[in-house]
Tab-separated table of C-alpha atoms in Angstrom:
chain	number	residue	atom	x	y	z
A	1	MET	CA	58.442	-7.086	-71.148
A	2	LYS	CA	61.784	-7.364	-68.879
A	3	ARG	CA	60.755	-3.977	-67.139
A	4	GLY	CA	57.279	-5.591	-66.687
A	5	LYS	CA	59.073	-8.874	-64.700
A	6	LYS	CA	61.094	-6.487	-62.397
A	7	TRP	CA	57.938	-4.281	-61.115
A	8	LEU	CA	56.278	-7.839	-60.646
A	9	LEU	CA	59.269	-8.980	-58.192
A	10	LEU	CA	59.327	-6.068	-56.258
A	11	GLY	CA	55.771	-6.100	-56.201
A	12	CYS	CA	56.018	-9.546	-54.386
A	13	LEU	CA	58.641	-8.490	-52.210
A	14	PHE	CA	56.647	-5.668	-51.223
A	15	LEU	CA	53.643	-7.982	-50.426
A	16	VAL	CA	55.706	-10.565	-48.473
A	17	CYS	CA	56.961	-7.554	-46.162
A	18	MET	CA	53.270	-6.045	-45.694
A	19	LEU	CA	51.884	-9.628	-44.968
A	20	LEU	CA	54.844	-10.550	-42.308
A	21	PRO	CA	55.257	-7.263	-40.196
A	22	GLY	CA	57.930	-7.581	-38.029
A	23	THR	CA	59.474	-10.723	-39.929
A	24	MET	CA	61.925	-8.411	-41.542
A	25	ALA	CA	62.804	-6.637	-38.516
A	26	GLU	CA	63.359	-9.974	-36.893
A	27	ALA	CA	65.490	-11.183	-39.645
A	28	ALA	CA	67.717	-8.030	-39.283
A	29	ASP	CA	68.181	-8.441	-35.894
A	30	SER	CA	71.693	-10.620	-36.042
A	31	ASP	CA	72.908	-10.322	-32.545
A	32	THR	CA	70.588	-13.317	-31.175
A	33	ILE	CA	69.704	-16.811	-32.060
A	34	LYS	CA	66.234	-17.186	-33.872
A	35	ASN	CA	63.436	-19.213	-32.042
A	36	GLY	CA	63.711	-23.075	-32.772
A	37	ILE	CA	67.289	-23.503	-32.829
A	38	TYR	CA	68.805	-26.081	-30.685
A	39	ALA	CA	71.969	-27.619	-29.925
A	40	ASP	CA	71.253	-31.325	-29.388
A	41	ASN	CA	68.290	-31.005	-26.876
A	42	ILE	CA	69.373	-27.312	-25.394
A	43	GLU	CA	67.513	-24.309	-26.899
A	44	LEU	CA	69.226	-21.609	-28.059
A	45	SER	CA	66.202	-19.447	-28.968
A	46	GLY	CA	67.200	-15.618	-27.911
A	47	MET	CA	70.576	-16.431	-26.923
A	48	SER	CA	73.800	-14.267	-28.003
A	49	ALA	CA	76.845	-16.214	-29.066
A	50	ALA	CA	78.614	-15.712	-25.647
A	51	GLU	CA	75.222	-17.236	-24.278
A	52	ALA	CA	75.032	-20.087	-26.310
A	53	GLU	CA	78.743	-20.964	-25.674
A	54	GLN	CA	78.229	-20.559	-22.308
A	55	VAL	CA	75.193	-22.794	-22.249
A	56	ILE	CA	76.966	-25.502	-24.336
A	57	ASN	CA	80.254	-25.119	-22.637
A	58	ALA	CA	78.339	-25.897	-19.327
A	59	TYR	CA	76.770	-29.071	-20.692
A	60	VAL	CA	80.056	-30.467	-21.843
A	61	GLU	CA	81.758	-30.095	-18.751
A	62	GLY	CA	78.595	-31.872	-16.858
A	63	LEU	CA	79.380	-34.548	-19.172
A	64	LYS	CA	83.004	-35.050	-17.779
A	65	SER	CA	81.929	-36.560	-14.358
A	66	THR	CA	79.955	-39.375	-16.309
A	67	GLU	CA	80.893	-42.748	-15.379
A	68	ILE	CA	82.773	-44.893	-18.025
A	69	THR	CA	83.963	-48.430	-17.371
A	70	LEU	CA	86.679	-49.839	-19.453
A	71	LEU	CA	87.170	-53.692	-19.406
A	72	ALA	CA	90.863	-54.560	-19.026
A	73	ALA	CA	92.793	-58.243	-19.034
A	74	GLY	CA	90.834	-60.702	-17.378
A	75	ASN	CA	87.586	-58.390	-17.807
A	76	GLN	CA	88.850	-56.465	-15.156
A	77	ALA	CA	86.278	-53.231	-14.550
A	78	VAL	CA	88.450	-49.808	-14.527
A	79	VAL	CA	85.981	-47.177	-13.869
A	80	VAL	CA	86.740	-43.665	-15.468
A	81	THR	CA	85.071	-40.746	-16.097
A	82	ALA	CA	84.461	-38.786	-19.507
A	83	GLY	CA	86.921	-36.107	-18.532
A	84	GLU	CA	89.481	-38.293	-17.620
A	85	LEU	CA	89.069	-39.402	-21.397
A	86	GLY	CA	89.842	-35.703	-22.242
A	87	ILE	CA	86.368	-35.075	-23.629
A	88	ALA	CA	86.216	-31.836	-25.103
A	89	TRP	CA	83.715	-30.174	-27.497
A	90	GLY	CA	84.575	-30.718	-31.026
A	91	ASN	CA	82.385	-28.078	-32.915
A	92	PRO	CA	81.875	-24.436	-31.495
A	93	GLU	CA	81.389	-23.301	-34.352
A	94	LEU	CA	77.771	-24.290	-34.434
A	95	VAL	CA	77.331	-20.837	-32.549
A	96	GLU	CA	78.305	-18.692	-35.650
A	97	GLU	CA	76.126	-20.956	-37.902
A	98	ALA	CA	73.191	-21.301	-35.614
A	99	LEU	CA	73.381	-17.012	-35.238
A	100	ALA	CA	73.426	-16.753	-39.198
A	101	VAL	CA	69.967	-18.550	-39.566
A	102	GLY	CA	67.653	-15.967	-41.138
A	103	ILE	CA	70.572	-13.470	-41.475
A	104	ARG	CA	72.155	-14.577	-44.186
A	105	GLY	CA	71.157	-15.344	-48.214
A	106	ASN	CA	68.341	-13.181	-50.295
A	107	VAL	CA	65.177	-12.375	-48.666
A	108	ILE	CA	63.403	-15.185	-50.031
A	109	GLU	CA	65.843	-17.403	-48.416
A	110	ARG	CA	65.406	-16.037	-45.063
A	111	TYR	CA	62.070	-15.523	-45.151
A	112	LYS	CA	61.863	-19.595	-46.250
A	113	MET	CA	64.248	-20.438	-43.336
A	114	LEU	CA	61.964	-18.360	-40.850
A	115	LYS	CA	59.134	-19.998	-41.613
A	116	ASP	CA	60.666	-23.733	-41.809
A	117	LEU	CA	61.448	-22.749	-37.907
A	118	GLU	CA	57.810	-22.145	-37.280
A	119	LYS	CA	56.901	-25.693	-38.640
A	120	GLU	CA	60.064	-27.551	-37.143
A	121	ASN	CA	62.993	-27.063	-34.735
A	122	LEU	CA	66.565	-26.719	-36.626
A	123	VAL	CA	69.113	-28.986	-34.347
A	124	TYR	CA	72.620	-28.854	-34.411
A	125	PRO	CA	74.574	-31.947	-33.158
A	126	ILE	CA	76.861	-31.144	-30.289
A	127	GLN	CA	80.214	-32.982	-31.554
A	128	LEU	CA	82.588	-34.392	-28.927
A	129	THR	CA	86.237	-35.253	-29.190
A	130	PHE	CA	88.730	-37.009	-26.981
A	131	ASP	CA	92.581	-36.758	-26.437
A	132	LEU	CA	93.912	-39.546	-27.916
A	133	GLN	CA	97.414	-39.027	-25.846
A	134	THR	CA	95.099	-38.552	-22.893
A	135	ILE	CA	92.834	-41.976	-23.442
A	136	GLY	CA	96.727	-43.407	-23.872
A	137	ASP	CA	97.629	-42.560	-20.708
A	138	VAL	CA	94.806	-43.695	-18.828
A	139	LEU	CA	95.204	-46.990	-20.233
A	140	LEU	CA	98.534	-47.048	-19.404
A	141	GLU	CA	97.985	-46.201	-16.022
A	142	LYS	CA	95.058	-47.841	-15.050
A	143	CYS	CA	94.586	-50.805	-17.729
A	144	VAL	CA	97.817	-52.354	-18.294
A	145	PRO	CA	98.591	-52.921	-14.748
A	146	TYR	CA	96.139	-55.717	-15.139
A	147	ASP	CA	97.903	-57.556	-17.840
A	148	VAL	CA	98.870	-60.952	-16.762
A	149	LYS	CA	102.474	-62.545	-18.315
A	150	ALA	CA	101.584	-66.256	-19.489
A	151	VAL	CA	103.608	-68.706	-17.618
A	152	PRO	CA	104.768	-71.766	-19.595
A	153	TYR	CA	104.220	-75.300	-18.425
A	154	GLY	CA	107.107	-76.589	-16.109
A	155	LEU	CA	108.789	-79.378	-14.914
A	156	VAL	CA	110.033	-80.038	-10.987
A	157	ARG	CA	111.992	-83.070	-10.503
A	158	GLU	CA	111.441	-84.741	-7.292
A	159	ASN	CA	112.647	-87.822	-5.661
A	160	ASP	CA	113.942	-89.135	-8.963
A	161	ASN	CA	110.594	-88.606	-10.692
A	162	PHE	CA	108.925	-85.731	-12.689
A	163	ARG	CA	106.271	-83.547	-11.716
A	164	ILE	CA	104.302	-81.342	-14.222
A	165	VAL	CA	103.511	-77.873	-13.321
A	166	GLU	CA	100.211	-76.364	-14.743
A	167	GLY	CA	100.990	-73.100	-16.825
A	168	ARG	CA	98.773	-69.956	-16.867
A	169	VAL	CA	96.923	-67.964	-19.612
A	170	GLY	CA	98.544	-64.105	-20.108
A	171	TYR	CA	96.535	-61.454	-21.350
A	172	ALA	CA	98.271	-58.217	-22.902
A	173	LEU	CA	96.076	-54.995	-23.589
A	174	ASP	CA	96.799	-53.696	-26.988
A	175	VAL	CA	96.988	-49.941	-26.368
A	176	GLU	CA	96.986	-48.638	-29.890
A	177	MET	CA	94.153	-50.830	-31.053
A	178	SER	CA	92.314	-50.115	-27.278
A	179	ILE	CA	93.096	-46.184	-27.950
A	180	ASP	CA	91.239	-46.099	-31.401
A	181	LYS	CA	88.322	-48.087	-30.139
A	182	VAL	CA	87.692	-45.900	-27.007
A	183	SER	CA	87.725	-42.992	-28.999
A	184	GLN	CA	85.559	-43.820	-31.817
A	185	TYR	CA	82.943	-45.286	-29.421
A	186	MET	CA	82.874	-41.905	-27.399
A	187	ALA	CA	82.934	-39.739	-30.302
A	188	GLN	CA	80.555	-41.673	-32.556
A	189	GLU	CA	78.065	-44.200	-30.558
A	190	TRP	CA	78.194	-42.826	-26.905
A	191	ASP	CA	74.869	-41.890	-25.967
A	192	ARG	CA	76.221	-39.731	-23.050
A	193	THR	CA	75.169	-42.141	-20.425
A	194	ALA	CA	77.679	-44.418	-18.325
A	195	CYS	CA	78.400	-47.372	-20.645
A	196	THR	CA	80.815	-49.855	-20.648
A	197	ILE	CA	83.622	-50.866	-22.889
A	198	GLY	CA	85.595	-54.064	-24.113
A	199	LEU	CA	89.467	-53.123	-24.762
A	200	ASP	CA	91.329	-55.059	-27.114
A	201	VAL	CA	92.968	-57.558	-25.085
A	202	ALA	CA	95.142	-60.167	-26.742
A	203	VAL	CA	95.363	-63.537	-25.070
A	204	ASP	CA	98.852	-65.266	-25.029
A	205	GLU	CA	98.491	-69.155	-24.387
A	206	PRO	CA	101.207	-70.782	-21.800
A	207	ARG	CA	103.716	-72.734	-23.558
A	208	GLY	CA	103.792	-76.109	-23.446
A	209	SER	CA	101.472	-78.791	-22.527
A	210	VAL	CA	100.747	-81.984	-20.192
A	211	GLU	CA	100.895	-84.120	-23.293
A	212	GLU	CA	104.477	-82.620	-24.362
A	213	LEU	CA	106.019	-82.629	-20.915
A	214	SER	CA	105.304	-85.698	-20.164
A	215	LYS	CA	107.629	-87.150	-23.339
A	216	VAL	CA	110.728	-85.726	-21.281
A	217	LYS	CA	112.137	-88.616	-19.175
A	218	ASP	CA	115.078	-89.736	-21.146
A	219	ILE	CA	118.706	-88.967	-20.095
A	220	LEU	CA	120.303	-87.667	-23.493
A	221	GLY	CA	123.880	-86.163	-22.021
A	222	SER	CA	125.625	-86.685	-18.522
A	223	TYR	CA	129.067	-85.058	-17.373
A	224	THR	CA	130.758	-84.891	-14.395
A	225	THR	CA	133.577	-83.052	-13.520
A	226	GLU	CA	135.905	-82.990	-9.929
A	227	TYR	CA	137.001	-80.102	-7.932
A	228	VAL	CA	138.556	-82.159	-5.146
A	229	SER	CA	141.937	-79.570	-4.758
A	230	SER	CA	139.358	-76.423	-4.798
A	231	ASN	CA	139.303	-74.666	-1.458
A	232	TYR	CA	135.939	-73.707	0.006
A	233	ASN	CA	135.316	-70.832	-1.278
A	234	ARG	CA	135.885	-72.035	-4.908
A	235	SER	CA	133.940	-74.997	-4.039
A	236	ALA	CA	130.993	-72.973	-2.762
A	237	ASN	CA	130.823	-71.120	-6.294
A	238	VAL	CA	130.882	-74.441	-8.156
A	239	ASP	CA	127.660	-75.618	-6.062
A	240	ASN	CA	125.837	-72.203	-6.272
A	241	GLY	CA	126.427	-71.877	-9.656
A	242	CYS	CA	125.156	-75.360	-10.084
A	243	LYS	CA	122.242	-74.897	-7.986
A	244	LEU	CA	120.988	-71.732	-9.854
A	245	ILE	CA	121.042	-73.828	-13.329
A	246	ASN	CA	119.402	-76.678	-12.061
A	247	GLY	CA	116.056	-77.112	-12.864
A	248	ALA	CA	116.246	-74.872	-16.595
A	249	LEU	CA	113.407	-76.029	-18.917
A	250	VAL	CA	114.259	-75.364	-22.434
A	251	TYR	CA	111.404	-75.372	-24.905
A	252	PRO	CA	111.926	-76.136	-28.730
A	253	GLY	CA	113.447	-73.306	-30.547
A	254	GLU	CA	114.266	-71.526	-27.361
A	255	GLU	CA	117.919	-70.382	-26.513
A	256	PHE	CA	119.312	-70.811	-23.048
A	257	SER	CA	121.698	-68.445	-21.687
A	258	MET	CA	123.737	-69.471	-18.787
A	259	HIS	CA	124.811	-65.778	-18.074
A	260	ALA	CA	121.357	-64.837	-17.813
A	261	LEU	CA	121.070	-67.590	-14.823
A	262	VAL	CA	124.193	-67.368	-12.610
A	263	THR	CA	124.517	-63.417	-12.348
A	264	PRO	CA	125.340	-61.302	-10.934
A	265	PHE	CA	128.481	-62.111	-9.442
A	266	THR	CA	127.708	-60.768	-5.961
A	267	ALA	CA	128.230	-61.926	-2.400
A	268	ALA	CA	124.382	-61.153	-2.361
A	269	ASN	CA	123.944	-64.133	-4.920
A	270	GLY	CA	125.671	-66.686	-3.093
A	271	TYR	CA	129.519	-66.120	-4.431
A	272	TYR	CA	132.591	-65.721	-2.995
A	273	MET	CA	136.226	-64.922	-3.921
A	274	ALA	CA	137.890	-67.582	-5.517
A	275	GLY	CA	140.556	-67.942	-8.052
A	276	SER	CA	140.071	-66.972	-11.708
A	277	TYR	CA	142.196	-66.004	-15.121
A	278	MET	CA	142.214	-62.435	-15.645
A	279	ASN	CA	144.901	-60.772	-18.099
A	280	GLY	CA	147.477	-64.276	-18.284
A	281	GLN	CA	147.348	-63.957	-14.291
A	282	VAL	CA	145.183	-65.682	-11.686
A	283	VAL	CA	143.187	-63.739	-9.567
A	284	ASP	CA	140.731	-63.966	-6.906
A	285	SER	CA	137.265	-62.264	-7.928
A	286	LEU	CA	133.578	-63.120	-6.882
A	287	GLY	CA	132.352	-66.035	-8.673
A	288	GLY	CA	135.839	-67.525	-9.127
A	289	GLY	CA	135.341	-71.379	-10.045
A	290	ILE	CA	131.769	-70.409	-12.174
A	291	CYS	CA	133.793	-72.167	-15.557
A	292	GLN	CA	133.788	-75.408	-14.169
A	293	VAL	CA	130.019	-74.902	-13.925
A	294	SER	CA	129.478	-73.883	-17.586
A	295	THR	CA	132.169	-76.462	-18.805
A	296	THR	CA	130.542	-79.679	-17.017
A	297	LEU	CA	127.266	-78.574	-18.865
A	298	TYR	CA	128.851	-77.671	-22.154
A	299	ASN	CA	130.192	-81.311	-22.030
A	300	ALA	CA	126.639	-82.770	-21.166
A	301	LEU	CA	124.732	-80.595	-23.814
A	302	LEU	CA	127.472	-81.770	-26.533
A	303	LEU	CA	126.461	-85.424	-25.562
A	304	ALA	CA	122.603	-84.464	-26.216
A	305	GLU	CA	123.854	-82.919	-29.393
A	306	LEU	CA	122.021	-79.561	-28.608
A	307	GLU	CA	123.145	-76.599	-30.844
A	308	ILE	CA	125.803	-74.652	-29.138
A	309	THR	CA	125.478	-70.877	-30.079
A	310	GLU	CA	127.550	-69.369	-28.223
A	311	ARG	CA	131.047	-70.486	-26.345
A	312	TYR	CA	134.446	-69.403	-25.418
A	313	ASN	CA	137.398	-70.988	-24.116
A	314	HIS	CA	139.408	-69.927	-21.373
A	315	SER	CA	142.623	-67.661	-21.880
A	316	MET	CA	144.799	-70.259	-20.240
A	317	ILE	CA	144.275	-74.000	-19.938
A	318	VAL	CA	142.483	-75.538	-17.085
A	319	THR	CA	142.786	-79.125	-15.801
A	320	TYR	CA	139.318	-80.123	-15.115
A	321	VAL	CA	138.990	-81.444	-19.054
A	322	GLU	CA	140.819	-81.610	-22.107
A	323	PRO	CA	141.978	-78.674	-23.974
A	324	SER	CA	139.332	-77.577	-26.085
A	325	ALA	CA	136.040	-79.330	-23.831
A	326	ASP	CA	135.785	-75.792	-21.922
A	327	ALA	CA	133.625	-73.268	-21.749
A	328	ALA	CA	134.614	-69.899	-20.111
A	329	ILE	CA	131.804	-67.083	-19.090
A	330	SER	CA	132.761	-63.590	-17.696
A	331	GLU	CA	130.581	-60.808	-16.971
A	332	SER	CA	132.942	-58.335	-16.813
A	333	SER	CA	134.015	-59.024	-20.798
A	334	GLY	CA	130.380	-60.310	-21.773
A	335	LYS	CA	131.552	-63.524	-22.751
A	336	ASP	CA	128.414	-66.243	-22.336
A	337	PHE	CA	127.751	-69.658	-22.725
A	338	LYS	CA	124.495	-70.243	-24.914
A	339	PHE	CA	122.759	-73.390	-26.923
A	340	VAL	CA	119.428	-73.476	-28.750
A	341	ASN	CA	117.048	-76.307	-28.122
A	342	ASN	CA	116.914	-77.851	-31.534
A	343	LEU	CA	115.094	-81.215	-30.531
A	344	GLU	CA	111.234	-81.463	-30.835
A	345	TYR	CA	110.717	-81.520	-27.296
A	346	PRO	CA	112.067	-79.899	-24.376
A	347	VAL	CA	114.940	-80.390	-22.687
A	348	TYR	CA	115.270	-80.216	-18.422
A	349	ILE	CA	118.745	-79.900	-16.940
A	350	GLU	CA	119.431	-81.426	-13.866
A	351	GLY	CA	122.501	-80.372	-11.999
A	352	TYR	CA	124.015	-81.074	-8.290
A	353	THR	CA	126.927	-81.286	-6.486
A	354	LYS	CA	128.301	-84.266	-4.546
A	355	ASN	CA	131.626	-84.850	-2.752
A	356	LYS	CA	133.127	-82.215	-4.940
A	357	HIS	CA	132.206	-83.523	-8.086
A	358	ILE	CA	129.449	-81.883	-10.603
A	359	THR	CA	127.268	-83.505	-12.647
A	360	PHE	CA	124.574	-82.173	-15.368
A	361	ASN	CA	122.295	-84.568	-17.112
A	362	ILE	CA	120.426	-83.285	-20.014
A	363	TYR	CA	116.715	-84.616	-19.917
A	364	GLY	CA	114.119	-84.925	-22.902
A	365	CYS	CA	112.753	-87.208	-25.499
A	366	GLU	CA	115.016	-89.780	-27.015
A	367	THR	CA	114.590	-90.200	-30.904
A	368	ARG	CA	118.183	-91.354	-31.875
A	369	ASP	CA	118.796	-95.033	-32.939
A	370	PRO	CA	119.906	-97.012	-29.553
A	371	ASP	CA	122.736	-98.263	-31.853
A	372	ARG	CA	123.966	-94.559	-32.485
A	373	GLU	CA	126.886	-93.384	-30.348
A	374	VAL	CA	128.689	-89.887	-29.786
A	375	ARG	CA	131.623	-89.382	-28.484
A	376	TYR	CA	134.568	-86.387	-28.544
A	377	GLU	CA	138.197	-86.367	-29.195
A	378	SER	CA	140.572	-83.427	-27.659
A	379	LYS	CA	143.185	-83.161	-30.683
A	380	VAL	CA	145.916	-81.279	-29.223
A	381	LEU	CA	147.927	-79.471	-32.378
A	382	GLU	CA	151.125	-77.519	-30.691
A	383	VAL	CA	152.178	-77.136	-27.122
A	384	ASN	CA	154.040	-73.938	-25.889
A	385	TYR	CA	156.046	-74.713	-23.111
A	386	PRO	CA	157.343	-71.290	-21.006
A	387	PRO	CA	161.194	-70.922	-21.816
A	388	SER	CA	161.765	-69.623	-18.336
A	389	ASP	CA	160.485	-68.084	-15.371
A	390	LYS	CA	159.924	-64.225	-15.313
A	391	ILE	CA	161.597	-62.852	-12.083
A	392	TYR	CA	161.563	-58.820	-10.867
A	393	ALA	CA	164.204	-57.612	-8.654
A	394	ASP	CA	162.490	-55.613	-5.805
A	395	ALA	CA	165.068	-53.362	-4.078
A	396	SER	CA	162.226	-51.719	-1.791
A	397	ARG	CA	161.604	-55.441	0.019
A	398	PRO	CA	163.921	-57.148	2.130
A	399	LEU	CA	166.201	-60.129	1.026
A	400	GLY	CA	164.124	-63.242	1.313
A	401	TYR	CA	161.101	-61.888	-0.116
A	402	VAL	CA	159.408	-63.743	-2.610
A	403	SER	CA	155.964	-63.620	-4.326
A	404	ASP	CA	155.529	-65.805	-7.019
A	405	SER	CA	152.326	-66.481	-9.429
A	406	GLY	CA	152.720	-70.123	-8.999
A	407	SER	CA	152.566	-72.685	-11.657
A	408	PRO	CA	153.681	-71.501	-15.382
A	409	HIS	CA	150.919	-72.199	-18.085
A	410	VAL	CA	151.625	-74.370	-21.105
A	411	GLY	CA	150.256	-72.880	-24.094
A	412	TYR	CA	147.984	-75.335	-26.452
A	413	LYS	CA	146.190	-75.055	-29.675
A	414	ALA	CA	143.847	-77.584	-29.758
A	415	GLN	CA	140.345	-78.842	-31.823
A	416	LEU	CA	137.505	-80.714	-30.521
A	417	TRP	CA	135.951	-83.540	-32.496
A	418	LYS	CA	132.895	-84.938	-32.614
A	419	ILE	CA	132.870	-88.943	-33.786
A	420	VAL	CA	129.789	-90.502	-34.482
A	421	THR	CA	129.355	-94.539	-35.057
A	422	GLU	CA	126.479	-96.884	-35.774
A	423	ASN	CA	126.662	-100.483	-34.858
A	424	GLY	CA	130.424	-99.606	-33.635
A	425	ARG	CA	131.566	-98.430	-37.278
A	426	GLU	CA	132.538	-94.856	-37.449
A	427	VAL	CA	130.150	-92.874	-39.808
A	428	SER	CA	131.498	-88.903	-39.117
A	429	ARG	CA	133.969	-87.087	-37.572
A	430	THR	CA	133.232	-83.274	-37.298
A	431	GLN	CA	135.525	-80.475	-35.746
A	432	VAL	CA	133.246	-79.129	-32.988
A	433	ASN	CA	135.707	-76.018	-32.368
A	434	SER	CA	139.509	-74.939	-32.410
A	435	SER	CA	140.819	-73.180	-29.185
A	436	SER	CA	144.131	-71.394	-28.765
A	437	TYR	CA	145.378	-70.825	-24.846
A	438	LYS	CA	147.986	-68.827	-23.778
A	439	MET	CA	151.299	-69.664	-22.757
A	440	VAL	CA	152.293	-67.580	-19.608
A	441	PRO	CA	155.703	-68.335	-17.534
A	442	ARG	CA	155.961	-68.200	-13.609
A	443	SER	CA	156.695	-64.898	-12.560
A	444	ALA	CA	158.279	-63.941	-9.302
A	445	VAL	CA	159.008	-60.849	-7.364
A	446	VAL	CA	161.995	-61.073	-5.352
A	447	GLY	CA	163.362	-58.524	-2.580
A	448	THR	CA	167.000	-57.732	-2.899
A	449	ALA	CA	167.416	-55.118	-0.036
A	450	THR	CA	170.250	-56.069	1.965
A	451	GLU	CA	173.596	-54.489	3.502
A	452	ASP	CA	175.638	-57.685	2.510
A	453	PRO	CA	177.505	-56.753	-1.016
A	454	SER	CA	178.238	-60.689	-1.369
A	455	ALA	CA	174.651	-61.533	-0.520
A	456	TYR	CA	173.305	-59.074	-3.067
A	457	GLU	CA	175.575	-60.560	-5.832
A	458	GLU	CA	174.612	-64.100	-4.995
A	459	ILE	CA	170.525	-63.247	-5.071
A	460	MET	CA	171.127	-61.121	-8.297
A	461	ALA	CA	173.083	-64.211	-9.987
A	462	ALA	CA	170.142	-66.445	-8.664
A	463	ILE	CA	167.864	-64.357	-10.228
A	464	GLY	CA	169.749	-64.029	-13.756
A	465	THR	CA	169.195	-67.644	-13.910
A	466	GLY	CA	165.353	-67.370	-14.773
A	467	ASP	CA	164.399	-70.310	-12.061
A	468	VAL	CA	162.550	-69.350	-9.262
A	469	ASN	CA	163.171	-72.542	-7.347
A	470	HIS	CA	166.788	-71.722	-7.667
A	471	VAL	CA	166.130	-68.263	-6.180
A	472	ARG	CA	164.728	-69.996	-3.347
A	473	ASP	CA	167.671	-72.433	-2.672
A	474	VAL	CA	169.982	-69.836	-2.650
A	475	LEU	CA	167.866	-67.370	-0.507
A	476	ALA	CA	167.450	-70.756	1.845
A	477	ILE	CA	171.459	-70.554	2.026
A	478	LEU	CA	171.965	-67.070	2.337
A	479	LEU	CA	169.250	-66.722	5.217
A	480	ALA	CA	170.138	-69.826	7.248
A	481	PRO	CA	171.522	-69.315	11.003
A	482	PRO	CA	175.385	-69.586	11.411
A	483	GLU	CA	176.677	-73.037	12.388
A	484	GLU	CA	177.876	-73.139	16.165
A	485	TYR	CA	180.904	-75.515	16.733
A	486	ASP	CA	181.896	-77.257	19.905
A	487	ASP	CA	185.514	-76.277	21.005
A	488	ASP	CA	185.890	-79.456	23.090
A	489	GLU	CA	187.622	-82.765	21.738
A	490	ASP	CA	185.461	-85.786	21.540
A	491	ASP	CA	186.077	-88.036	23.936
A	492	GLU	CA	187.667	-91.227	22.523
């Protein structure tokens, strides 16, 4: 029985070969692709593998010039090509698969495949890929420049009145999301003709509103200091720093940095050389006097009860406010003065100078009880007076030379306290800060070069007293011209 089935199968195969002469011969030809096989709309019949690859590559190459319109921020149309997006043939293995049709499998399978091709074409899809890095580079180079930063609503104070400046909506391209969107669309949905793709653009609404800013009209805190004794350069620095801060608008929860507004301390930014503290000495530097600006602002903000987040006292005491009521900034040492608007509404900083006085007004929406008052007291804990002047003898300079650092600096330890009263009754007393100021004696360099031994001894003795004023008195005597005497007798 088994033997009969075997002979029956062989007989059928022989009959197939006899009925389709040439079919097996065609199947045996493995060097060319069979009739009825396509790659998309490209007929591959009769082509070798190399020819099929060449024609498909040419097709993909031709797609590179197809225009793709990308809609960036503000619906700005950016026209690129598929080639710029890194198009490439993604399934080159289809040529080998097409070449294997009618070759692989047993006789029956090959016969069936070839008969099917006579009735219906076999179409292999040409898959396309796009390089994600290339798409990202295109988006960054050609689309991101159309991003627009949101501009918050602003305030301008003119003629003692506020004018609200309209804000502007911002747009920012989400590059990562847009890369995925472009690559997926081009690889899966693109019909290989010119098309438009809307990118993922985030809308950034401007901060503030007309309604919110219309509430800003009350003075929450105001403070003034004077600099009448300052020279032209220092006065100019105070005026310049004040102008750079004037008009600052700080929204609720936003942190203000004075350093960000008034630096750099350069001539190009309006600053002059003037005295400032450095390493226990008074030295000239660009921007000297700017700390009086930060100090005045500090006191205005304290009265407005805004949250101070960064404040430093000076290394030595200043004269324009009480101890612990100062606020120093320094670009070289990274000292900044900052505060956070911890109120419900924005605050506007108005600053101006007049007759060598600097004033800051803090405007906002007053919500405090009118019977509530705030004031600040400086409490000095310790005072350290310099015991004597530091005088250095310099034998390389002539007798009569004196260079001193000016007045000595008294050292202090102090605290600043906030006192709140309601209806005239004190309800709270809170320490705001603690400050320590260096005690720095007056120093001087005194020339001692002289050929007169007695004069040398006298000046060295004067130096030993540790009193610069006494040294000057001794020099005045030593360097005074000799007295002239009239030998004639006076007339009676």
